[in-house]
Coordinates of N, CA and C in Angstrom, one line a residue:
X27 N -88.3 193.6 -107.9 CA -88.6 194.9 -108.4 C -90.1 195.2 -108.3
X28 N -90.5 196.3 -107.8 CA -91.9 196.6 -107.7 C -92.5 196.9 -109.0
X29 N -93.8 196.6 -109.1 CA -94.6 196.9 -110.4 C -94.7 198.4 -110.6
X30 N -94.8 198.8 -111.8 CA -95.1 200.1 -112.2 C -96.6 200.4 -112.0
X31 N -97.0 201.6 -112.1 CA -98.4 202.0 -112.0 C -99.2 201.3 -113.1
X32 N -98.6 201.3 -114.3 CA -99.3 200.6 -115.4 C -99.4 199.1 -115.2
X33 N -98.3 198.5 -114.7 CA -98.3 197.0 -114.5 C -99.4 196.7 -113.4
X34 N -99.5 197.5 -112.4 CA -100.5 197.3 -111.3 C -101.9 197.3 -112.0
X35 N -102.2 198.2 -112.8 CA -103.4 198.3 -113.6 C -103.7 197.1 -114.4
X36 N -102.6 196.7 -115.2 CA -102.8 195.5 -116.0 C -103.0 194.2 -115.2
X37 N -102.3 194.1 -114.1 CA -102.4 193.0 -113.2 C -103.9 192.9 -112.6
X38 N -104.4 194.1 -112.2 CA -105.7 194.1 -111.7 C -106.7 193.7 -112.8
X39 N -106.5 194.2 -114.0 CA -107.4 193.8 -115.2 C -107.3 192.3 -115.4
X40 N -106.2 191.7 -115.4 CA -106.1 190.3 -115.6 C -106.8 189.5 -114.4
X41 N -106.6 190.0 -113.2 CA -107.3 189.3 -112.1 C -108.8 189.4 -112.2
X42 N -109.2 190.6 -112.6 CA -110.7 190.9 -112.8 C -111.2 189.9 -113.9
X43 N -110.5 189.9 -115.0 CA -111.0 189.0 -116.1 C -111.0 187.5 -115.7
X44 N -109.9 187.1 -115.0 CA -109.9 185.7 -114.6 C -111.0 185.4 -113.7
X45 N -111.4 186.3 -112.8 CA -112.5 186.0 -111.8 C -113.8 186.0 -112.6
X46 N -113.9 186.7 -113.7 CA -115.2 186.8 -114.4 C -115.6 185.5 -115.1
X47 N -114.6 184.7 -115.4 CA -114.8 183.4 -116.1 C -115.2 183.6 -117.6
X48 N -115.1 184.8 -118.1 CA -115.3 185.1 -119.5 C -114.0 184.7 -120.2
X49 N -114.0 183.9 -121.3 CA -112.8 183.5 -121.9 C -112.1 184.7 -122.5
X50 N -110.8 184.7 -122.3 CA -109.9 185.8 -122.9 C -108.5 185.3 -123.1
X51 N -107.7 186.0 -123.9 CA -106.3 185.6 -124.1 C -105.5 186.9 -124.1
X52 N -104.3 186.8 -123.7 CA -103.4 188.0 -123.7 C -102.6 187.9 -125.0
X53 N -102.4 189.1 -125.6 CA -101.6 189.2 -126.8 C -100.6 190.3 -126.6
X54 N -100.2 190.9 -127.7 CA -99.2 192.0 -127.6 C -97.9 191.7 -127.1
X55 N -97.4 192.7 -126.3 CA -96.0 192.6 -125.8 C -95.8 191.3 -124.9
X56 N -96.8 191.0 -124.1 CA -96.7 189.8 -123.2 C -96.6 188.5 -124.0
X57 N -97.4 188.4 -125.1 CA -97.3 187.2 -125.9 C -96.0 187.1 -126.7
X58 N -95.5 188.3 -127.1 CA -94.2 188.3 -127.8 C -93.1 187.8 -126.9
X59 N -93.2 188.2 -125.6 CA -92.2 187.7 -124.6 C -92.3 186.2 -124.5
X60 N -93.5 185.7 -124.4 CA -93.7 184.2 -124.2 C -93.1 183.5 -125.4
X61 N -93.4 183.9 -126.6 CA -93.0 183.2 -127.8 C -91.6 183.4 -128.3
X62 N -91.0 184.6 -128.0 CA -89.7 184.9 -128.5 C -88.6 185.2 -127.4
X63 N -89.1 185.4 -126.2 CA -88.1 185.7 -125.1 C -87.8 187.2 -125.1
X64 N -88.3 188.0 -126.0 CA -88.0 189.4 -126.1 C -88.9 190.2 -125.1
X65 N -88.3 190.8 -124.1 CA -89.1 191.6 -123.1 C -88.9 193.1 -123.5
X66 N -90.0 193.8 -123.5 CA -89.8 195.3 -123.7 C -91.0 196.0 -123.1
X67 N -90.8 197.3 -122.9 CA -91.9 198.1 -122.3 C -93.1 198.1 -123.2
X68 N -94.3 198.3 -122.6 CA -95.5 198.3 -123.4 C -96.3 199.5 -123.0
X69 N -97.1 200.0 -124.0 CA -98.0 201.2 -123.8 C -99.4 200.7 -123.3
X70 N -99.7 199.4 -123.5 CA -101.0 198.9 -123.2 C -101.0 197.4 -122.9
X71 N -102.2 196.9 -122.6 CA -102.3 195.5 -122.4 C -103.3 195.0 -123.5
X72 N -103.0 194.1 -124.3 CA -103.9 193.6 -125.4 C -104.6 192.3 -124.9
X73 N -105.9 192.4 -124.8 CA -106.7 191.3 -124.5 C -107.6 190.9 -125.7
X74 N -107.5 189.6 -126.0 CA -108.3 189.1 -127.1 C -109.5 188.4 -126.6
X75 N -110.7 188.6 -127.1 CA -111.9 187.9 -126.7 C -112.8 187.8 -127.9
X76 N -113.8 186.9 -127.8 CA -114.8 186.8 -128.8 C -115.7 188.1 -128.9
X77 N -116.2 188.4 -130.1 CA -117.0 189.6 -130.2 C -118.2 189.6 -129.3
X78 N -118.8 188.5 -129.1 CA -120.0 188.4 -128.2 C -119.7 188.7 -126.7
X79 N -118.4 188.6 -126.4 CA -118.0 188.7 -125.0 C -117.5 190.1 -124.6
X80 N -117.1 190.9 -125.5 CA -116.5 192.2 -125.1 C -117.5 193.1 -124.4
X81 N -118.9 193.1 -124.8 CA -119.8 193.9 -124.0 C -119.9 193.5 -122.5
X82 N -119.8 192.2 -122.3 CA -119.8 191.7 -120.9 C -118.5 192.2 -120.1
X83 N -117.4 192.1 -120.8 CA -116.1 192.6 -120.2 C -116.2 194.1 -119.9
X84 N -116.7 194.8 -120.9 CA -116.8 196.3 -120.7 C -117.7 196.6 -119.5
X85 N -118.8 195.9 -119.3 CA -119.7 196.1 -118.2 C -119.0 195.8 -116.9
X86 N -118.2 194.8 -116.8 CA -117.5 194.4 -115.6 C -116.6 195.6 -115.2
X87 N -115.9 196.1 -116.1 CA -114.9 197.3 -115.8 C -115.7 198.5 -115.5
X88 N -116.8 198.8 -116.2 CA -117.6 200.0 -115.9 C -118.2 199.9 -114.4
X89 N -118.6 198.7 -114.0 CA -119.1 198.5 -112.7 C -118.0 198.8 -111.6
X90 N -116.8 198.6 -112.0 CA -115.6 198.9 -111.1 C -115.2 200.4 -111.2
X91 N -115.9 201.2 -112.0 CA -115.6 202.6 -112.1 C -114.6 203.0 -113.2
X92 N -114.2 202.1 -114.0 CA -113.2 202.4 -115.1 C -114.0 203.1 -116.3
X93 N -113.3 203.9 -116.9 CA -113.8 204.6 -118.2 C -113.6 203.5 -119.3
X94 N -114.6 203.4 -120.1 CA -114.5 202.5 -121.2 C -115.0 203.2 -122.5
X95 N -114.5 202.7 -123.6 CA -115.0 203.3 -124.9 C -115.1 202.1 -125.9
X96 N -116.1 202.2 -126.8 CA -116.1 201.4 -128.0 C -115.4 202.1 -129.1
X97 N -114.1 201.8 -129.2 CA -113.2 202.6 -130.1 C -113.6 202.4 -131.6
X98 N -113.9 201.2 -131.9 CA -114.4 200.9 -133.3 C -115.2 199.6 -133.2
X99 N -116.5 199.7 -133.5 CA -117.4 198.5 -133.3 C -117.0 197.3 -134.1
X100 N -116.2 197.5 -135.1 CA -115.8 196.3 -135.9 C -114.7 195.4 -135.2
X101 N -114.0 196.0 -134.3 CA -112.9 195.2 -133.8 C -112.3 195.6 -132.4
X102 N -112.5 196.7 -131.8 CA -111.8 197.1 -130.6 C -112.6 198.0 -129.7
X103 N -112.5 197.7 -128.4 CA -113.0 198.5 -127.3 C -111.8 198.8 -126.3
X104 N -111.9 199.8 -125.5 CA -110.8 200.1 -124.6 C -111.3 200.4 -123.2
X105 N -110.4 200.0 -122.2 CA -110.7 200.3 -120.8 C -109.5 201.2 -120.3
X106 N -109.9 202.3 -119.6 CA -108.8 203.2 -119.2 C -108.8 203.4 -117.7
X107 N -107.5 203.6 -117.3 CA -107.3 204.1 -115.9 C -106.2 205.2 -116.1
X108 N -106.6 206.4 -115.9 CA -105.6 207.5 -116.2 C -105.2 207.5 -117.6
X109 N -103.9 207.5 -117.9 CA -103.4 207.4 -119.3 C -103.0 206.0 -119.7
X110 N -103.3 205.0 -118.8 CA -103.0 203.6 -119.1 C -104.3 203.0 -119.7
X111 N -104.2 202.0 -120.5 CA -105.4 201.4 -121.1 C -105.2 199.9 -121.5
X112 N -106.3 199.2 -121.6 CA -106.4 197.9 -122.0 C -107.2 197.9 -123.3
X113 N -106.6 197.2 -124.4 CA -107.3 197.1 -125.6 C -108.1 195.7 -125.6
X114 N -109.4 195.8 -125.8 CA -110.2 194.5 -126.0 C -110.4 194.3 -127.5
X115 N -109.6 193.3 -128.0 CA -109.6 193.1 -129.4 C -110.4 191.9 -129.8
X116 N -111.3 192.0 -130.7 CA -112.1 190.8 -131.1 C -112.2 190.6 -132.6
X117 N -111.5 191.5 -133.4 CA -111.5 191.3 -134.8 C -110.5 192.3 -135.4
X118 N -110.7 192.6 -136.7 CA -109.8 193.5 -137.4 C -110.7 194.6 -138.0
X119 N -110.1 195.8 -138.3 CA -110.8 196.9 -138.9 C -111.4 196.5 -140.2
X120 N -110.7 195.6 -141.0 CA -111.2 195.2 -142.3 C -112.2 194.1 -142.2
X121 N -112.4 193.5 -141.1 CA -113.4 192.5 -141.0 C -112.9 191.1 -141.5
X122 N -111.6 191.0 -141.8 CA -111.1 189.8 -142.4 C -111.1 188.6 -141.4
X123 N -111.1 188.9 -140.1 CA -111.2 187.8 -139.1 C -111.8 188.3 -137.8
X124 N -112.3 187.4 -137.0 CA -112.7 187.7 -135.7 C -112.2 186.6 -134.8
X125 N -112.0 186.9 -133.5 CA -111.6 185.9 -132.6 C -112.7 184.9 -132.4
X126 N -112.4 183.6 -132.5 CA -113.4 182.6 -132.4 C -112.8 181.4 -131.5
X127 N -113.6 180.4 -131.4 CA -113.3 179.3 -130.5 C -111.9 178.6 -130.9
X128 N -111.6 178.6 -132.1 CA -110.4 178.0 -132.6 C -109.1 178.6 -131.9
X129 N -109.2 179.9 -131.7 CA -108.1 180.6 -131.0 C -107.9 180.1 -129.7
X130 N -108.9 179.8 -128.9 CA -108.8 179.3 -127.6 C -108.3 177.9 -127.5
X131 N -108.7 177.1 -128.6 CA -108.2 175.7 -128.6 C -106.7 175.6 -128.7
X132 N -106.1 176.5 -129.4 CA -104.7 176.5 -129.6 C -103.9 177.3 -128.6
X133 N -104.6 178.1 -127.8 CA -103.9 179.0 -126.9 C -103.1 178.2 -125.9
X134 N -102.0 178.9 -125.4 CA -101.2 178.3 -124.4 C -101.4 179.1 -123.1
X135 N -100.8 178.6 -122.0 CA -100.9 179.3 -120.7 C -99.6 179.9 -120.3
X136 N -99.7 181.0 -119.6 CA -98.5 181.7 -119.1 C -98.9 182.4 -117.8
X137 N -97.9 182.7 -117.0 CA -98.1 183.5 -115.8 C -97.6 184.9 -116.2
X138 N -98.6 185.9 -116.2 CA -98.3 187.2 -116.6 C -98.6 188.1 -115.4
X139 N -97.7 188.9 -115.0 CA -97.8 189.7 -113.8 C -98.4 189.0 -112.6
X140 N -98.0 187.7 -112.5 CA -98.5 186.9 -111.4 C -99.8 186.2 -111.6
X141 N -100.4 186.4 -112.7 CA -101.8 185.8 -113.0 C -101.7 184.8 -114.1
X142 N -102.2 183.6 -113.9 CA -102.2 182.5 -114.9 C -103.3 182.8 -115.9
X143 N -102.9 183.0 -117.2 CA -103.8 183.4 -118.2 C -103.5 182.7 -119.5
X144 N -104.4 182.6 -120.4 CA -104.2 182.1 -121.8 C -103.5 183.2 -122.6
X145 N -102.6 182.7 -123.5 CA -101.9 183.6 -124.4 C -102.3 183.2 -125.8
X146 N -102.6 184.2 -126.7 CA -103.0 183.8 -128.0 C -102.0 183.0 -128.7
X147 N -102.4 182.0 -129.5 CA -101.4 181.2 -130.2 C -100.5 182.0 -131.1
X148 N -99.3 181.5 -131.4 CA -98.4 182.2 -132.2 C -98.9 182.4 -133.7
X149 N -99.7 181.5 -134.2 CA -100.3 181.6 -135.5 C -101.2 182.8 -135.6
X150 N -102.0 183.0 -134.5 CA -102.9 184.1 -134.5 C -102.2 185.4 -134.2
X151 N -101.0 185.3 -133.4 CA -100.2 186.4 -133.2 C -99.7 187.0 -134.5
X152 N -99.3 186.1 -135.4 CA -98.8 186.5 -136.7 C -100.0 187.2 -137.5
X153 N -101.1 186.5 -137.4 CA -102.3 187.1 -138.1 C -102.7 188.5 -137.6
X154 N -102.7 188.6 -136.3 CA -103.0 189.9 -135.7 C -102.0 191.0 -136.1
X155 N -100.7 190.6 -136.2 CA -99.7 191.6 -136.5 C -99.5 191.9 -137.9
X156 N -99.8 191.0 -138.8 CA -99.5 191.1 -140.2 C -100.3 192.3 -140.8
X157 N -101.5 192.6 -140.2 CA -102.3 193.7 -140.8 C -102.1 195.0 -140.1
X158 N -101.1 195.1 -139.2 CA -100.8 196.4 -138.5 C -99.7 197.1 -139.3
X159 N -100.1 198.0 -140.2 CA -99.2 198.8 -140.9 C -99.8 200.2 -141.1
X160 N -99.0 201.2 -140.7 CA -99.4 202.6 -140.9 C -98.1 203.4 -141.0
X161 N -98.3 204.7 -141.1 CA -97.2 205.6 -141.2 C -96.2 205.5 -140.0
X162 N -96.8 205.3 -138.8 CA -96.0 205.3 -137.6 C -95.9 203.9 -137.0
X163 N -96.3 202.9 -137.6 CA -96.2 201.6 -137.0 C -96.2 200.4 -138.0
X164 N -95.3 199.5 -137.8 CA -95.2 198.3 -138.6 C -94.7 197.2 -137.7
X165 N -95.4 196.1 -137.6 CA -95.1 195.0 -136.7 C -94.4 193.8 -137.4
X166 N -93.8 194.1 -138.5 CA -93.1 193.0 -139.2 C -91.9 192.4 -138.4
X167 N -91.3 193.2 -137.6 CA -90.2 192.6 -136.8 C -90.7 191.6 -135.8
X168 N -91.9 191.8 -135.2 CA -92.5 190.8 -134.3 C -92.8 189.5 -135.1
X169 N -93.3 189.6 -136.3 CA -93.6 188.5 -137.1 C -92.3 187.7 -137.3
X170 N -91.3 188.4 -137.7 CA -90.0 187.7 -138.0 C -89.5 187.0 -136.8
X171 N -89.6 187.6 -135.6 CA -89.1 187.0 -134.4 C -89.9 185.8 -134.0
X172 N -91.2 185.8 -134.2 CA -92.1 184.6 -133.9 C -91.7 183.5 -134.8
X173 N -91.5 183.8 -136.1 CA -91.1 182.7 -137.1 C -89.8 182.2 -136.7
X174 N -88.8 183.1 -136.4 CA -87.5 182.6 -136.0 C -87.5 181.7 -134.8
X175 N -88.3 182.0 -133.8 CA -88.3 181.2 -132.5 C -89.3 180.1 -132.5
X176 N -90.4 180.2 -133.3 CA -91.4 179.2 -133.3 C -91.7 178.5 -134.6
X177 N -90.9 178.8 -135.6 CA -91.1 178.3 -137.0 C -91.4 176.9 -137.1
X178 N -90.6 176.0 -136.5 CA -90.7 174.6 -136.6 C -92.0 174.1 -135.9
X179 N -92.5 174.8 -135.0 CA -93.7 174.4 -134.2 C -95.0 175.0 -134.8
X180 N -94.9 176.0 -135.7 CA -96.1 176.7 -136.3 C -96.9 175.8 -137.2
X181 N -98.2 176.0 -137.1 CA -99.1 175.3 -138.0 C -99.3 176.1 -139.3
X182 N -98.4 175.9 -140.2 CA -98.3 176.7 -141.4 C -99.6 176.6 -142.3
X183 N -100.2 175.5 -142.3 CA -101.5 175.4 -143.0 C -102.5 176.3 -142.4
X184 N -102.6 176.4 -141.1 CA -103.5 177.3 -140.4 C -103.2 178.7 -140.8
X185 N -101.9 179.1 -140.8 CA -101.6 180.5 -141.1 C -102.0 180.8 -142.5
X186 N -101.7 179.9 -143.5 CA -102.1 180.2 -144.9 C -103.6 180.2 -145.1
X187 N -104.3 179.5 -144.3 CA -105.8 179.5 -144.4 C -106.3 180.8 -143.9

């Protein structure tokens, strides 16, 4: 089955990041699929990186002509192509955590859209999702599915810390 316009953009973004050699991990829908087996459409591609690396990533995409914005300096920047976008996530709006080297130590590998990439660890997936709550969004179901499928393998002490 041919890739959608959005998937071609995401694939290009993953290839660009892989070539850059800047450490990154994929989260969101693609990591949910890896850890739970649940595949679903997505509105974006979530890329996790260290706070010190997102300006370098933004620069790479700007040099390729993509529109970029620093959506919130505490935690997220965005790369756009038309109405499709990549979220560059490096922390939370509350400042409770930032992506650090420990995320990369526990990351696993997966082939996403034909590109071999790191995927954020399931413990950090829970952490990233637990704070997403608003009128129109709640990621509790994702957390439940990760626990259901990965519970025996999870580092519960890490999650509690």
